[in-house]
PDB file of C-alpha atoms in Angstrom:
ATOM      1  CA  MET A 300     -19.025 -12.790 -11.247  1.00 44.00           C
ATOM      2  CA  ASP A 301     -18.828 -15.969  -9.337  1.00 48.00           C
ATOM      3  CA  GLY A 302     -19.829 -16.079  -5.685  1.00 50.00           C
ATOM      4  CA  LYS A 303     -16.255 -16.886  -4.442  1.00 54.00           C
ATOM      5  CA  LYS A 304     -14.788 -13.910  -6.129  1.00 53.00           C
ATOM      6  CA  ASN A 305     -17.622 -11.718  -4.884  1.00 57.00           C
ATOM      7  CA  ASP A 306     -16.999 -13.074  -1.326  1.00 65.00           C
ATOM      8  CA  LYS A 307     -13.386 -12.087  -1.305  1.00 62.00           C
ATOM      9  CA  MET A 308     -14.045  -8.591  -2.672  1.00 88.00           C
ATOM     10  CA  ASN A 309     -16.745  -8.407   0.149  1.00 94.00           C
ATOM     11  CA  ARG A 310     -13.764  -8.627   2.569  1.00 96.00           C
ATOM     12  CA  ILE A 311     -11.986  -5.918   0.627  1.00 97.00           C
ATOM     13  CA  ASN A 312     -15.036  -3.541   0.881  1.00 97.00           C
ATOM     14  CA  ALA A 313     -15.224  -4.424   4.514  1.00 97.00           C
ATOM     15  CA  ILE A 314     -11.815  -3.036   4.913  1.00 98.00           C
ATOM     16  CA  LEU A 315     -12.874   0.169   3.056  1.00 97.00           C
ATOM     17  CA  LYS A 316     -16.167   0.513   5.335  1.00 98.00           C
ATOM     18  CA  ASN A 317     -14.144  -0.200   8.432  1.00 98.00           C
ATOM     19  CA  LYS A 318     -14.553   2.781  11.001  1.00 98.00           C
ATOM     20  CA  GLU A 319     -10.850   2.446  12.366  1.00 98.00           C
ATOM     21  CA  TYR A 320      -9.895   2.380   8.520  1.00 98.00           C
ATOM     22  CA  GLN A 321     -11.593   5.457   7.613  1.00 98.00           C
ATOM     23  CA  LYS A 322     -10.467   7.324  10.771  1.00 98.00           C
ATOM     24  CA  TYR A 323      -6.796   6.478   9.668  1.00 97.00           C
ATOM     25  CA  LEU A 324      -7.425   7.646   6.220  1.00 96.00           C
ATOM     26  CA  LYS A 325      -8.771  10.878   7.455  1.00 97.00           C
ATOM     27  CA  MET A 326      -5.542  11.184   9.831  1.00 96.00           C
ATOM     28  CA  ASN A 327      -3.317  10.638   7.045  1.00 95.00           C
ATOM     29  CA  MET A 328      -5.084  13.544   5.046  1.00 94.00           C
ATOM     30  CA  MET A 329      -5.136  15.848   7.923  1.00 93.00           C
ATOM     31  CA  ALA A 330      -1.155  15.014   8.557  1.00 92.00           C
ATOM     32  CA  GLU A 331      -0.603  15.679   4.842  1.00 89.00           C
ATOM     33  CA  ALA A 332      -2.923  18.686   4.313  1.00 89.00           C
ATOM     34  CA  ASP A 333       0.180  20.933   3.570  1.00 87.00           C
ATOM     35  CA  ARG A 334       2.373  18.435   2.012  1.00 76.00           C
ATOM     36  CA  ARG A 335       3.508  19.218  -1.441  1.00 75.00           C
ATOM     37  CA  PHE A 336       4.880  15.939  -2.259  1.00 68.00           C
ATOM     38  CA  CYS A 337       3.240  12.553  -2.793  1.00 74.00           C
ATOM     39  CA  HIS A 338       0.332  11.774  -0.367  1.00 74.00           C
ATOM     40  CA  HIS A 339      -0.632   8.445   1.265  1.00 82.00           C
ATOM     41  CA  ASP A 340      -4.276   8.326   0.244  1.00 87.00           C
ATOM     42  CA  MET A 341      -6.843   6.185  -1.566  1.00 92.00           C
ATOM     43  CA  GLU A 342      -5.297   7.299  -4.952  1.00 92.00           C
ATOM     44  CA  HIS A 343      -2.023   5.840  -3.846  1.00 92.00           C
ATOM     45  CA  PHE A 344      -3.332   2.826  -2.299  1.00 96.00           C
ATOM     46  CA  LEU A 345      -5.509   1.854  -5.430  1.00 96.00           C
ATOM     47  CA  ALA A 346      -2.536   2.614  -7.736  1.00 92.00           C
ATOM     48  CA  VAL A 347      -0.277   0.180  -5.664  1.00 96.00           C
ATOM     49  CA  ALA A 348      -3.112  -2.475  -5.753  1.00 97.00           C
ATOM     50  CA  ARG A 349      -3.776  -2.183  -9.529  1.00 96.00           C
ATOM     51  CA  LEU A 350       0.131  -2.101 -10.316  1.00 95.00           C
ATOM     52  CA  ALA A 351       0.541  -5.135  -8.312  1.00 97.00           C
ATOM     53  CA  MET A 352      -2.216  -7.029 -10.192  1.00 97.00           C
ATOM     54  CA  ILE A 353      -0.511  -6.008 -13.463  1.00 96.00           C
ATOM     55  CA  LEU A 354       2.866  -7.324 -12.051  1.00 96.00           C
ATOM     56  CA  ARG A 355       1.368 -10.519 -10.616  1.00 98.00           C
ATOM     57  CA  THR A 356      -0.136 -11.247 -14.181  1.00 97.00           C
ATOM     58  CA  LYS A 357       2.944 -10.357 -16.016  1.00 96.00           C
ATOM     59  CA  GLU A 358       5.228 -12.339 -13.655  1.00 96.00           C
ATOM     60  CA  GLN A 359       2.835 -15.229 -13.733  1.00 97.00           C
ATOM     61  CA  LEU A 360       2.688 -15.192  -9.700  1.00 97.00           C
ATOM     62  CA  GLU A 361      -0.206 -17.098  -7.844  1.00 97.00           C
ATOM     63  CA  ILE A 362      -1.058 -14.613  -5.247  1.00 97.00           C
ATOM     64  CA  GLU A 363      -4.690 -13.893  -4.517  1.00 96.00           C
ATOM     65  CA  ASP A 364      -6.535 -10.746  -5.531  1.00 96.00           C
ATOM     66  CA  GLU A 365      -7.763 -10.085  -1.973  1.00 96.00           C
ATOM     67  CA  LEU A 366      -4.326 -10.428  -0.340  1.00 97.00           C
ATOM     68  CA  ILE A 367      -2.941  -7.785  -2.866  1.00 98.00           C
ATOM     69  CA  TYR A 368      -5.799  -5.360  -2.261  1.00 98.00           C
ATOM     70  CA  ALA A 369      -5.737  -5.874   1.666  1.00 98.00           C
ATOM     71  CA  VAL A 370      -1.906  -5.056   1.532  1.00 98.00           C
ATOM     72  CA  ALA A 371      -2.378  -2.205  -0.684  1.00 98.00           C
ATOM     73  CA  LEU A 372      -5.107  -0.680   1.109  1.00 98.00           C
ATOM     74  CA  LEU A 373      -3.332  -1.044   4.526  1.00 98.00           C
ATOM     75  CA  HIS A 374       0.343  -0.443   3.761  1.00 97.00           C
ATOM     76  CA  ASP A 375       0.602   3.207   4.568  1.00 96.00           C
ATOM     77  CA  ILE A 376      -2.498   3.590   6.767  1.00 97.00           C
ATOM     78  CA  GLY A 377      -0.142   4.616   9.708  1.00 96.00           C
ATOM     79  CA  ARG A 378       1.618   7.353   7.927  1.00 94.00           C
ATOM     80  CA  TRP A 379       0.096   9.925  10.181  1.00 95.00           C
ATOM     81  CA  LYS A 380       1.834   8.270  13.153  1.00 96.00           C
ATOM     82  CA  GLN A 381       5.281   8.767  11.445  1.00 93.00           C
ATOM     83  CA  TYR A 382       4.563  12.499  11.150  1.00 92.00           C
ATOM     84  CA  GLN A 383       3.222  12.424  14.782  1.00 94.00           C
ATOM     85  CA  ASP A 384       5.958  10.705  16.580  1.00 96.00           C
ATOM     86  CA  GLY A 385       8.482   9.489  14.120  1.00 93.00           C
ATOM     87  CA  THR A 386       7.275   5.733  14.208  1.00 94.00           C
ATOM     88  CA  GLY A 387       8.162   4.321  10.761  1.00 93.00           C
ATOM     89  CA  HIS A 388       5.043   4.108   8.864  1.00 94.00           C
ATOM     90  CA  GLU A 389       5.486   0.473   7.933  1.00 96.00           C
ATOM     91  CA  ILE A 390       5.645  -0.423  11.575  1.00 97.00           C
ATOM     92  CA  ALA A 391       2.725   1.858  12.628  1.00 97.00           C
ATOM     93  CA  SER A 392       0.646   0.349   9.498  1.00 98.00           C
ATOM     94  CA  TYR A 393       1.701  -3.331  10.686  1.00 98.00           C
ATOM     95  CA  GLU A 394       0.420  -2.317  14.366  1.00 98.00           C
ATOM     96  CA  LEU A 395      -3.013  -0.860  13.099  1.00 98.00           C
ATOM     97  CA  ALA A 396      -3.805  -3.390  10.511  1.00 98.00           C
ATOM     98  CA  PRO A 397      -4.554  -6.587  12.512  1.00 98.00           C
ATOM     99  CA  GLU A 398      -7.883  -5.261  14.011  1.00 98.00           C
ATOM    100  CA  ILE A 399      -9.056  -4.239  10.508  1.00 98.00           C
ATOM    101  CA  LEU A 400      -8.113  -7.642   8.891  1.00 98.00           C
ATOM    102  CA  ASP A 401      -9.948  -9.428  11.676  1.00 98.00           C
ATOM    103  CA  ALA A 402     -13.125  -7.294  11.318  1.00 98.00           C
ATOM    104  CA  ALA A 403     -12.876  -7.994   7.620  1.00 97.00           C
ATOM    105  CA  GLY A 404     -12.589 -11.868   8.149  1.00 96.00           C
ATOM    106  CA  PHE A 405      -9.171 -12.827   7.199  1.00 97.00           C
ATOM    107  CA  CYS A 406      -7.900 -15.910   8.560  1.00 97.00           C
ATOM    108  CA  GLN A 407      -4.595 -16.150  10.453  1.00 98.00           C
ATOM    109  CA  GLU A 408      -2.513 -17.346   7.623  1.00 98.00           C
ATOM    110  CA  GLU A 409      -3.997 -14.504   5.396  1.00 97.00           C
ATOM    111  CA  ARG A 410      -3.188 -11.978   8.123  1.00 98.00           C
ATOM    112  CA  GLU A 411       0.353 -13.073   8.565  1.00 98.00           C
ATOM    113  CA  ALA A 412       0.833 -12.755   4.860  1.00 98.00           C
ATOM    114  CA  VAL A 413      -0.745  -9.301   4.703  1.00 98.00           C
ATOM    115  CA  LEU A 414       1.135  -8.062   7.950  1.00 98.00           C
ATOM    116  CA  SER A 415       4.462  -9.339   6.499  1.00 98.00           C
ATOM    117  CA  ALA A 416       3.945  -7.540   3.235  1.00 98.00           C
ATOM    118  CA  ILE A 417       2.944  -4.439   5.001  1.00 98.00           C
ATOM    119  CA  LEU A 418       6.059  -4.492   7.450  1.00 97.00           C
ATOM    120  CA  GLN A 419       8.389  -5.274   4.321  1.00 96.00           C
ATOM    121  CA  HIS A 420       7.076  -2.930   1.884  1.00 95.00           C
ATOM    122  CA  ARG A 421       9.960  -0.460   2.234  1.00 91.00           C
ATOM    123  CA  ASN A 422      12.704  -3.213   2.431  1.00 94.00           C
ATOM    124  CA  PRO A 423      14.850  -3.036  -0.764  1.00 91.00           C
ATOM    125  CA  ASP A 424      15.897  -6.682  -0.085  1.00 95.00           C
ATOM    126  CA  LYS A 425      12.466  -7.664  -1.186  1.00 95.00           C
ATOM    127  CA  ALA A 426      12.458  -5.850  -4.498  1.00 92.00           C
ATOM    128  CA  GLN A 427      13.299  -8.865  -6.708  1.00 94.00           C
ATOM    129  CA  GLU A 428      11.207 -11.474  -4.751  1.00 96.00           C
ATOM    130  CA  ALA A 429       8.511 -13.418  -6.423  1.00 97.00           C
ATOM    131  CA  SER A 430       6.495 -13.142  -3.212  1.00 97.00           C
ATOM    132  CA  LEU A 431       3.583 -10.893  -2.027  1.00 98.00           C
ATOM    133  CA  GLU A 432       6.267  -8.802  -0.192  1.00 97.00           C
ATOM    134  CA  GLY A 433       8.228  -8.247  -3.335  1.00 97.00           C
ATOM    135  CA  LEU A 434       5.177  -7.462  -5.463  1.00 97.00           C
ATOM    136  CA  ILE A 435       4.001  -4.741  -2.995  1.00 97.00           C
ATOM    137  CA  TYR A 436       7.434  -3.319  -2.854  1.00 95.00           C
ATOM    138  CA  ARG A 437       7.740  -3.080  -6.614  1.00 94.00           C
ATOM    139  CA  ALA A 438       4.134  -1.685  -7.067  1.00 95.00           C
ATOM    140  CA  ASP A 439       4.712   0.818  -4.180  1.00 91.00           C
ATOM    141  CA  LYS A 440       7.714   2.267  -5.809  1.00 88.00           C
ATOM    142  CA  MET A 441       6.237   2.260  -9.291  1.00 86.00           C
ATOM    143  CA  SER A 442       3.071   4.082  -8.126  1.00 80.00           C
ATOM    144  CA  ARG A 443       4.459   7.500  -8.084  1.00 74.00           C
ATOM    145  CA  SER A 444       4.085   9.482 -11.371  1.00 63.00           C
ATOM    146  CA  CYS A 445       7.183  11.445 -10.976  1.00 53.00           C
ATOM    147  CA  PHE A 446       7.295  12.115 -14.716  1.00 60.00           C
ATOM    148  CA  ALA A 447       4.046  14.335 -14.405  1.00 56.00           C
ATOM    149  CA  CYS A 448       4.664  15.782 -11.038  1.00 57.00           C
ATOM    150  CA  GLU A 449       5.228  19.555 -10.742  1.00 68.00           C
ATOM    151  CA  MET A 450       7.320  18.964  -7.516  1.00 63.00           C
ATOM    152  CA  GLU A 451       9.712  16.545  -9.137  1.00 61.00           C
ATOM    153  CA  LYS A 452      12.579  19.004  -9.080  1.00 64.00           C
ATOM    154  CA  GLU A 453      12.103  19.677  -5.506  1.00 67.00           C
ATOM    155  CA  CYS A 454      11.645  16.097  -4.359  1.00 59.00           C
ATOM    156  CA  ASN A 455      14.321  14.503  -2.310  1.00 71.00           C
ATOM    157  CA  TRP A 456      13.970  11.169  -3.815  1.00 64.00           C
ATOM    158  CA  LYS A 457      17.338  10.311  -5.801  1.00 74.00           C
ATOM    159  CA  ASN A 458      16.839  10.528  -9.416  1.00 68.00           C
ATOM    160  CA  GLU A 459      17.423   6.702  -9.893  1.00 71.00           C
ATOM    161  CA  LYS A 460      14.411   6.118  -7.488  1.00 71.00           C
ATOM    162  CA  LYS A 461      12.012   8.482  -9.372  1.00 61.00           C
ATOM    163  CA  ASN A 462       9.663   7.206 -11.959  1.00 62.00           C
ATOM    164  CA  LEU A 463      10.583   9.661 -14.807  1.00 61.00           C
ATOM    165  CA  GLN A 464       8.826   7.271 -17.428  1.00 72.00           C
ATOM    166  CA  LEU A 465       5.868   5.512 -17.585  1.00 69.00           C
ATOM    167  CA  GLN A 466       6.108   1.772 -17.163  1.00 74.00           C
ATOM    168  CA  TYR A 467       2.705   0.164 -16.779  1.00 69.00           C
TER     169      TYR A 467
END
């Protein structure tokens, strides 16, 4: 593995090791302890990252790996706050992420791209965009395995939104 790629994954690993990030993961876990539906946890974050990487390749988009992973790891980190006080989790995550990105060594331009994608990851207007925002929107929606979920029949997602077939 070349040094440049390794350096970039070091920044992603710095996010994972960040004390605030770890605290927010635990807060999500506690807030969703009794949740019977999809969780906002590391499994979801990595599914979003990996699907985004597949989509990026298939769509021939030039988006850096570390930007994809940074957004995927941070896009739902504020979900606990939504349960706590009703703040939309995209807004809460957007507000919590800058300190973590700074500590991991992302430059201003990269932070802006990541933060924008976090803020827009629920915006259906971004769905078809050939951008980091659109890529994360699509990967996030595809990440749920509704076809294998025992709660699928009770889920309040509309059927057209559910992933009832494996795509990637």
